Each structure stands twice: as C-alpha cells, then as structure tokens.
Tab-separated table of C-alpha atoms in Angstrom:
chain	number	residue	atom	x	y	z
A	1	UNK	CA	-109.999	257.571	101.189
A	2	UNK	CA	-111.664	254.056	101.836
A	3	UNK	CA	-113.573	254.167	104.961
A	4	UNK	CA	-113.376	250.685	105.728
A	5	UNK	CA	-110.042	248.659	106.104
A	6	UNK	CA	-110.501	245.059	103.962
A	7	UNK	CA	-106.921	244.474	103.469
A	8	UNK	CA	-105.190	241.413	104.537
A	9	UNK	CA	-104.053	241.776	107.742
A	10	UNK	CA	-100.221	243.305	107.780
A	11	UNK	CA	-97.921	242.218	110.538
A	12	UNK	CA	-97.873	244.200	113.287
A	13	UNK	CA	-95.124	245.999	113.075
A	14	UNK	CA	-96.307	247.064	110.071
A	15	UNK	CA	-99.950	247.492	111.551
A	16	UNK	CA	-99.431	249.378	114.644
A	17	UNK	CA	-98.121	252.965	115.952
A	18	UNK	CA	-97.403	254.213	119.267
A	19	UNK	CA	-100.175	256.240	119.124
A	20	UNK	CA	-102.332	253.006	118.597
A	21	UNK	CA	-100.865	251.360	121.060
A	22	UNK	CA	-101.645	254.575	123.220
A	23	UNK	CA	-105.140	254.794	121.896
A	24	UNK	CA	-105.901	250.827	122.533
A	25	UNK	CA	-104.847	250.686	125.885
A	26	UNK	CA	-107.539	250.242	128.807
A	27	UNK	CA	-110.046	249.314	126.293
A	28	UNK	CA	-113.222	247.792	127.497
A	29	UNK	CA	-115.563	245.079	125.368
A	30	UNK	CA	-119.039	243.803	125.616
A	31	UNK	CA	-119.952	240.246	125.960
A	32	UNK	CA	-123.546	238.481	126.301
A	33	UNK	CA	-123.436	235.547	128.590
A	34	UNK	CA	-124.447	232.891	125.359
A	35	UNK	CA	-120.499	234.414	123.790
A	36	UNK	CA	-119.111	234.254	126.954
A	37	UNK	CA	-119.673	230.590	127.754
A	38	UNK	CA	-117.879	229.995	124.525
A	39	UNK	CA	-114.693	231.577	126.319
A	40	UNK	CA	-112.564	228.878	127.971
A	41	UNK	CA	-110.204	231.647	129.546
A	42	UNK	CA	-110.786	235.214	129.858
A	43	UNK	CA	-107.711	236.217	131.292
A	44	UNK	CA	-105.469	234.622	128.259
A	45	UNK	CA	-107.170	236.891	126.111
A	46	UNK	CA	-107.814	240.142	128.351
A	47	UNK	CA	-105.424	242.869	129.646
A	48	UNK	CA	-105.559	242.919	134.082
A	49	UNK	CA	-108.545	245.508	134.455
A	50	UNK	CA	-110.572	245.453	131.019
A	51	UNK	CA	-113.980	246.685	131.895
A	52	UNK	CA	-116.150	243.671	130.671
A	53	UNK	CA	-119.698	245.288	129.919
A	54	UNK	CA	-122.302	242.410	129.506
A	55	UNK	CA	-125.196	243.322	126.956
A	56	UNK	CA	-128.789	242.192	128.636
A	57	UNK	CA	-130.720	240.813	125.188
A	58	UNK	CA	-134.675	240.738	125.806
A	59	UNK	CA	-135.642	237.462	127.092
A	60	UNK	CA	-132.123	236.922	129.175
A	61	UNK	CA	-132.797	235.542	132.875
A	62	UNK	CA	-131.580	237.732	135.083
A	63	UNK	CA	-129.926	234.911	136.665
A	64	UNK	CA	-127.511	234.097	133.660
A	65	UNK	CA	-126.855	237.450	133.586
A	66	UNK	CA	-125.939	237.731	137.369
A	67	UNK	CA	-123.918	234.347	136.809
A	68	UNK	CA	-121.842	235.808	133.956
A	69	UNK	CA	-120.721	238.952	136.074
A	70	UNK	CA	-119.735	236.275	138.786
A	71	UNK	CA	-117.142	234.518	136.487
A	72	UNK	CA	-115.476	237.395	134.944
A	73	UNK	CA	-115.769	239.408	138.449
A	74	UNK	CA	-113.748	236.280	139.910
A	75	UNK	CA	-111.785	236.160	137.410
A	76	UNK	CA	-110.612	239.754	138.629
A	77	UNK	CA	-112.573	241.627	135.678
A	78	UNK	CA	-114.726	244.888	136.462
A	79	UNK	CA	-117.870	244.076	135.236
A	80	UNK	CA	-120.262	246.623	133.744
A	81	UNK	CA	-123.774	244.781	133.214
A	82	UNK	CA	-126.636	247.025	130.649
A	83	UNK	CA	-129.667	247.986	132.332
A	84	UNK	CA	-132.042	248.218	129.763
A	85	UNK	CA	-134.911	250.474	130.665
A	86	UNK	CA	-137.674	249.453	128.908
A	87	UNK	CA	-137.003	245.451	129.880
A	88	UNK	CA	-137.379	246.281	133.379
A	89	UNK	CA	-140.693	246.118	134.876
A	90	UNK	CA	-140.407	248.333	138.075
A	91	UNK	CA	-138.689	249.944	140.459
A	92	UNK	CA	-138.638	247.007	142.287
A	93	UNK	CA	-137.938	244.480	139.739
A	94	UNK	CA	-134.713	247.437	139.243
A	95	UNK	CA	-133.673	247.469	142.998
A	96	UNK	CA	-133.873	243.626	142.704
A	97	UNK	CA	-131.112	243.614	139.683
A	98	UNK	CA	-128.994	245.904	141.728
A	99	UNK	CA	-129.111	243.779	144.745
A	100	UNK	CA	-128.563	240.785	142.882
A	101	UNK	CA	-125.424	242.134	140.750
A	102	UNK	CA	-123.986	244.055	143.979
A	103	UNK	CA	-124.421	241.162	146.486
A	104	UNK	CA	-123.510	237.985	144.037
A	105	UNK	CA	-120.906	239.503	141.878
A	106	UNK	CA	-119.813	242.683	143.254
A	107	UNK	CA	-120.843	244.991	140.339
A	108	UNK	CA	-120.701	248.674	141.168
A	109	UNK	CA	-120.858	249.735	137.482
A	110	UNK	CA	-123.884	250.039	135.078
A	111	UNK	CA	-124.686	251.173	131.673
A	112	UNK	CA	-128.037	252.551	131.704
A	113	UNK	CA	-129.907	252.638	127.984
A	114	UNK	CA	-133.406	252.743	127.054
A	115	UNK	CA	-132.728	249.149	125.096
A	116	UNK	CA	-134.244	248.188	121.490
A	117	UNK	CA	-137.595	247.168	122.656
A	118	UNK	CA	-140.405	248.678	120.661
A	119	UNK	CA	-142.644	248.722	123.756
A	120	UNK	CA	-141.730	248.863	127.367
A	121	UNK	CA	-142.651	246.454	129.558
A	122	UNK	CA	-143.077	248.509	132.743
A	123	UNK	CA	-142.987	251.790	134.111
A	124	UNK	CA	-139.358	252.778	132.356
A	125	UNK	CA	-138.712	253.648	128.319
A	126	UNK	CA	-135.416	255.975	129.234
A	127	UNK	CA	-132.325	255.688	130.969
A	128	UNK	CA	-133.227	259.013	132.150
A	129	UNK	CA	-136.033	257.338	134.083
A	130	UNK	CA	-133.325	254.698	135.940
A	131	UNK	CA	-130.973	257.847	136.766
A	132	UNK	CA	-134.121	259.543	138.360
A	133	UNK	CA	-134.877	256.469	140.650
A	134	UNK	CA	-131.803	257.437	142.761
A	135	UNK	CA	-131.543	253.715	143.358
A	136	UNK	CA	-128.010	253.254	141.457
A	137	UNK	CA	-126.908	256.384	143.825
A	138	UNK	CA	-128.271	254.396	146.968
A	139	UNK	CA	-126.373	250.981	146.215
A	140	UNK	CA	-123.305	253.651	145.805
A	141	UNK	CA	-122.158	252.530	142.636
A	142	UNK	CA	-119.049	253.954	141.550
A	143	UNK	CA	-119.855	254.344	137.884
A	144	UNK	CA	-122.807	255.097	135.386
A	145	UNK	CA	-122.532	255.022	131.550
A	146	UNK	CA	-125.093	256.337	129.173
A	147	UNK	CA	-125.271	255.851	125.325
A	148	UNK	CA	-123.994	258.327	122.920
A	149	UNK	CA	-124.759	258.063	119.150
A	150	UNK	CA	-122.438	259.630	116.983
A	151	UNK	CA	-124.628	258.947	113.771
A	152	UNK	CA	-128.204	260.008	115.723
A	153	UNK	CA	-130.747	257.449	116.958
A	154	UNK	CA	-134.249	256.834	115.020
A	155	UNK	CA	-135.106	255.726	117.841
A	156	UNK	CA	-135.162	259.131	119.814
A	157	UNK	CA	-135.295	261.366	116.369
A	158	UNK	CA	-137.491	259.078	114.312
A	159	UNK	CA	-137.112	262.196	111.225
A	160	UNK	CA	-134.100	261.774	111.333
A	161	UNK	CA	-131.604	264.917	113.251
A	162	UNK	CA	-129.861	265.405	116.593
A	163	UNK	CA	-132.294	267.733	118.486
A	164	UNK	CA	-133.540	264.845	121.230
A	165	UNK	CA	-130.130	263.119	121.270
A	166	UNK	CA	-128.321	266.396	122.188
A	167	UNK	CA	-131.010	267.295	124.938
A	168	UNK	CA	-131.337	264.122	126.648
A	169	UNK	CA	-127.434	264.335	126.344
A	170	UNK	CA	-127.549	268.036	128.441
A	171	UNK	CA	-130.165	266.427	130.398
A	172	UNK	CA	-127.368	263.757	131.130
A	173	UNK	CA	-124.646	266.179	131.654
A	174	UNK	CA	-126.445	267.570	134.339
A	175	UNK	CA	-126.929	264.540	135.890
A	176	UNK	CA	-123.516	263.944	136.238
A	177	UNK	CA	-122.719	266.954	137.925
A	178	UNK	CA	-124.980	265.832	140.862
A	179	UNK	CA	-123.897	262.435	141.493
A	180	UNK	CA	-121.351	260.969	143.322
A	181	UNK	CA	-120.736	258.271	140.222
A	182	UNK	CA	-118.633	258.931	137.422
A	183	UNK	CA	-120.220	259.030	134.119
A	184	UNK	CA	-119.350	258.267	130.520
A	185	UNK	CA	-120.537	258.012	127.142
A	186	UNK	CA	-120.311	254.635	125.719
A	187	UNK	CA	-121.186	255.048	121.748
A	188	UNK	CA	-122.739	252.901	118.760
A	189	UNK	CA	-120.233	251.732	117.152
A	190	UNK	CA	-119.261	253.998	113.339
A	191	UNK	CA	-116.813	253.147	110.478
A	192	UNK	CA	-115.614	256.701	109.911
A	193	UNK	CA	-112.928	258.747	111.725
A	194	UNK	CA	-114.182	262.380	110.421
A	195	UNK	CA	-117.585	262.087	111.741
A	196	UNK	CA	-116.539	260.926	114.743
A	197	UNK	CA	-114.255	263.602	115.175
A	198	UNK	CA	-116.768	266.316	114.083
A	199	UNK	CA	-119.535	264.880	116.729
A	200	UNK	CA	-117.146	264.684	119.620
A	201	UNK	CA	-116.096	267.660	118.826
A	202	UNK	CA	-119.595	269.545	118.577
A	203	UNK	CA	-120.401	268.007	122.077
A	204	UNK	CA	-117.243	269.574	123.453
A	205	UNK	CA	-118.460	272.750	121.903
A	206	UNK	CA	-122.043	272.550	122.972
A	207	UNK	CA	-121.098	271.765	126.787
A	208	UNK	CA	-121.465	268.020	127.227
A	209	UNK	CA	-117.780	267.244	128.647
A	210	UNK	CA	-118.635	263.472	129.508
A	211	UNK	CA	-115.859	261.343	128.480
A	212	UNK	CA	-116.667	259.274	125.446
A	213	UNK	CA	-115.976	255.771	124.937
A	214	UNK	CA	-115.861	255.196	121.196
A	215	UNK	CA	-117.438	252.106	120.222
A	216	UNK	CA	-115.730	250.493	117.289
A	217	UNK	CA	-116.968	246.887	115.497
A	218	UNK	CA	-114.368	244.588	116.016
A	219	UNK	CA	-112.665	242.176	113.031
A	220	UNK	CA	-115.704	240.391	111.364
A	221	UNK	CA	-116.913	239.305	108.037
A	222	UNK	CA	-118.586	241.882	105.526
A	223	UNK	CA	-121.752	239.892	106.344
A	224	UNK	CA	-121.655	239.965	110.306
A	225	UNK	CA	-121.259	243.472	110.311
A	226	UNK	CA	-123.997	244.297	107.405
A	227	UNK	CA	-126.177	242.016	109.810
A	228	UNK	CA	-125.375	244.139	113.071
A	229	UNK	CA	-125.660	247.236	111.548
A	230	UNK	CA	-128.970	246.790	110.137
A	231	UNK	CA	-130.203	245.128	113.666
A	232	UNK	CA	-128.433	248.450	115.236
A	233	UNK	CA	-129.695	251.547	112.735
A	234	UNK	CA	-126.216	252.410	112.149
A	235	UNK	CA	-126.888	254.812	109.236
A	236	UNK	CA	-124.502	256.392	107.119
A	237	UNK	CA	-122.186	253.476	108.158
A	238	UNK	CA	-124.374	251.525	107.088
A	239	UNK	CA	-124.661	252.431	103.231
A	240	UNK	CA	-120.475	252.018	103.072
A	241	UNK	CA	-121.452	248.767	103.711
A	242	UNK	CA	-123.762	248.015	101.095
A	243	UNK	CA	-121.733	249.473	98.619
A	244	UNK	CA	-119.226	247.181	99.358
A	245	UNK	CA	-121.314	244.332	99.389
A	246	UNK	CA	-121.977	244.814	95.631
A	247	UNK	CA	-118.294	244.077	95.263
A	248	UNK	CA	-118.261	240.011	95.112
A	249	UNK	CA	-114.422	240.382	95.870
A	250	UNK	CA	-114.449	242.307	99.257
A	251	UNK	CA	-117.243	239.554	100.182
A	252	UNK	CA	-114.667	237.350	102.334
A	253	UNK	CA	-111.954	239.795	103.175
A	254	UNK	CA	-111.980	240.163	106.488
A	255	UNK	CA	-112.844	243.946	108.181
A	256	UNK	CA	-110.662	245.550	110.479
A	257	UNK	CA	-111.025	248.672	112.384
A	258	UNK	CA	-107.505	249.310	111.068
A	259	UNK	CA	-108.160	252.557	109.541
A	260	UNK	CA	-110.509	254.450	111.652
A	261	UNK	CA	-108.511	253.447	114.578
A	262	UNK	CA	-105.249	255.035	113.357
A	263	UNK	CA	-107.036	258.004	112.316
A	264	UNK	CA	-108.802	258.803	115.596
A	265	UNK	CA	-105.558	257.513	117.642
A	266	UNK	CA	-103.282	260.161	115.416
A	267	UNK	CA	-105.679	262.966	116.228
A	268	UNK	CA	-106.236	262.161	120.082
A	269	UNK	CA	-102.329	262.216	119.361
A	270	UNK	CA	-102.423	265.928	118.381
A	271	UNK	CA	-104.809	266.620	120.415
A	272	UNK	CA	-104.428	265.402	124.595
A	273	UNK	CA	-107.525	267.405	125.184
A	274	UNK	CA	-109.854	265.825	122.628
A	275	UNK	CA	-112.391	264.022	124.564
A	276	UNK	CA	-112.203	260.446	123.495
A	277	UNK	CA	-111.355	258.501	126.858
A	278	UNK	CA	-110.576	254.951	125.552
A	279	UNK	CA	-112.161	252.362	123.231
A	280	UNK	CA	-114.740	250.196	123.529
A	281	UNK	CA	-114.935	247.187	121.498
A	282	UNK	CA	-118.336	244.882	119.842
A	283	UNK	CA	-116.973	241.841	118.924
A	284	UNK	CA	-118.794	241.091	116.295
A	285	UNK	CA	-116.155	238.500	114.646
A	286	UNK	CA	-116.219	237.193	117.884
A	287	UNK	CA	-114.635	237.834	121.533
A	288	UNK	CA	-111.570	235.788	120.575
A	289	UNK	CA	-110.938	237.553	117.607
A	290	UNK	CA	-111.403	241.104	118.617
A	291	UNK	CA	-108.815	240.617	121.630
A	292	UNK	CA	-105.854	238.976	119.291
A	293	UNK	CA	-106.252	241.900	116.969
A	294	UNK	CA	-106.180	244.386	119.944
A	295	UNK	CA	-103.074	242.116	121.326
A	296	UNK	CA	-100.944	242.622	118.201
A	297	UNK	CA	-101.688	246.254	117.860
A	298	UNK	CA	-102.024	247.823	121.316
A	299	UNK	CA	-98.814	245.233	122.845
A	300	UNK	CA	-97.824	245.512	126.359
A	301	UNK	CA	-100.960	247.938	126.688
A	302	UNK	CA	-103.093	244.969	125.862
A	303	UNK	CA	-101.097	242.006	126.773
A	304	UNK	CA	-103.687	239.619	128.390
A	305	UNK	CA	-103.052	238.387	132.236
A	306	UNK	CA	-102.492	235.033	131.533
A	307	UNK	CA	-101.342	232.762	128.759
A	308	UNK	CA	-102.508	228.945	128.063
C-alpha cells in the first residue's frame, strides 16, 4: 500500500467518510505570525473554537508574537503560543512571556518544547525545565502541551532509539498528574498510519495515557514537504519521500493526507478507546490550503465561522 496519497484530488463525496468527518472535527493548526499576516480572514477559513497554536521561530520578537495571539484571540480563537525552552533566557525573561500573552491576549494555553536550537541561550534546554518553574501553574493556565514523536527525536536519542523519549514522556506523565492544567501530546507530524498506530499504542501499554494530538502535514508540494521534513528529522517518513522524488511524475502532484487520515480515522472508528484525541494540522501548503481540504472532508465539523 502507498504511504503517501498523490492522487488528484476526488470530490468529496468521494473523498470523505463519516468517520473522517468524525476524526477531523475540533482540529487545531499552527501558524507563525509571518503566515498569519498573509490571512485576510481567519474566521472564513476556521471552524468556531480551532485551537490556533503559534510556532515561536528563533529570532521572533516577542512582541509579534504577543500581537498575533491578540488578532486570532479577538477574533474569538483559543490561542496556544510555543514556548521554546532553549530560546528563553530566564526565568524572568519566561514570567515576562506569560505576563505578556495572559495580560495582552488572554492566552491560558502553552505548548512547552525544548525548540531546534543547537545551543540554549539561557538557563532552559527542556520543556521539563519550564514545567519545573511552576510559573505556568501560578498564571493558572488551563492547558499545557508537550511534544510527542512518534518516529523518535535525534535530538534527545542522537543513536538513534526511544529510551530518552519514553522517559522524559513518564517524566511528563507524572507531571500531569500533579497539576491543575490539562495536558496533551502534540506530535511531529508522520506519513504512515501503522506506525502511528503501533506508537500510540505502545504508550497506552507502557502507562503514558496523555491524549495525543496527531500531527499530520497538510496538502503541499512533494518539494515543501521534502524541505520540512529534512528541517524537522522526520525519519522513516522521510525516505518515502525521497523515493518518490526520483519519480519525475509525482514531482507536481499535489500531497494529501488523504490516506493516513482515513486509516487512523477507521481505526479510532473501531476503536473509541484508542488514544488519539483530535488532529493537529502543519500547513505546510499553506494555512489557506490546509483549511479548504479539512472543509470538504470534515463538513459541518469543520465549517468555518464566517464566509466572505
């Protein structure tokens, strides 16, 4: 079976399922404040109460990233903003974010990540280190994601393996079972429905009930997601791609996350208690593009709150 969908794309009610629609619905999606100026509306494209988590690049002000949360948090969307640990200088320079994100936009979620910086620049290099700060607790937000990486990280294994991943997941787990915040795993985004299953799966097995957000690559070109996936160290995804590439005729056939989607929404079908939560989108193709597709195939679950 192909991994990756490069067929046309079908109508949808050829392209969709109830159980996709099921599956799609409540999805959240990541922006960075450069794509999100390029947005005219966000509410013709996103469904009433779409988590909007806004990616915090090395070298991003602060202050466009507080400015960002302000529009979509106006514009009635809950925002989630990354706190990257290893861009942040202090505990102070940390409380400061908070303050800024709780008192100008009303943010009371975060997604805390050690960030791809080879070197921190501070006292932090894990989100473990945020977490242990207590200062998310103190501001009393309401939710805290952590990363999950259904392929590994070379990051935190650099040989390669699942041994560091899976404790600083336990380490997580515990965490969560002492605040006051409700947690979640928001994942790398992967190509391939088995794995998936198999790692969220072995988690369930090994203890770690957080809920897991699956992060899925939007519709993009062969090239984008090559790109990203290099940038990102998505592995075994990763060498699908390539092999593809060598195919001149899948070059500008456009990707979409078709296949994986219907496979992991058919099992979550069979399966109410397998713990995939919802979706979580990187539009790679582009914000615009990722929301139609999830408008034709998740329908009224995805209808966006306003049309132009």
């Amino acid at each position: 079976m192909a991994l990756l969908n490069f067929r046309k794309r079908e109508t949808v009610e050829n392209g969709t399922t109830p159980e996709m629609e099921a599956f799609l619905k409540g999805y959240s999606i990541e922006v960075m404040p450069r794509t999100a100026e390029k947005v005219e509306d966000f509410r013709a494209l996103l469904a009433p109460g779409t988590r909007v988590y806004i990616a915090h690049i090395e070298g991003t002000p602060i202050e466009e990233m507080v400015a960002t949360a302000k529009r979509l948090s106006d514009d009635g969307y809950p925002v989630m903003p990354h706190f990257p640990a290893r861009i942040i200088k202090d505990a102070a320079t940390l409380a400061d974010w908070i303050a800024r994100y709780q008192g100008e936009a009303g943010v009371d979620q975060a997604l805390l990540l050690a960030g791809g910086v080879a070197k921190p620049h501070g006292d932090f290099d894990s989100s473990m280190q945020l977490m242990e700060t207590g200062l998310f607790d103190k501001a009393g937000f309401k939710r805290l994601h952590v990363a999950g990486h259904p392929e590994g990280n070379k990051d935190i294994d650099p040989n390669g393996g699942m041994k560091n991943v899976e404790d600083a997941l336990r380490w997580k787990q515990a965490f969560s079972e002492r605040t006051d915040a409700k947690m979640a795993l928001a994942t790398q985004f992967a190509f391939d429905a088995d794995p998936i299953i198999k790692w969220v799966d072995d988690l369930s097995a090994a203890g770690i009930k957080l809920p897991v957000h699956i992060g899925i690559a939007g519709p993009a070109k062969l090239q984008t997601l090559i790109k990203f996936a290099i940038a990102c160290g998505v592995g075994p995804s990763l060498k699908v791609l390539q092999k593809r590439a060598m195919d001149v005729s899948k070059l500008l056939l456009p990707y979409e996350p078709t296949e994986v989607l219907t496979k992991l929404a058919a099992h979550k079908a069979k399966n109410p208690e397998f713990n995939i939560e919802q979706v979580h989108f990187f539009p790679l193709g582009g914000i615009k593009t990722n929301a139609t597709w999830a408008i034709e195939n998740g329908r009224a679950g995805t209808a966006p709150a306003a049309t132009n």
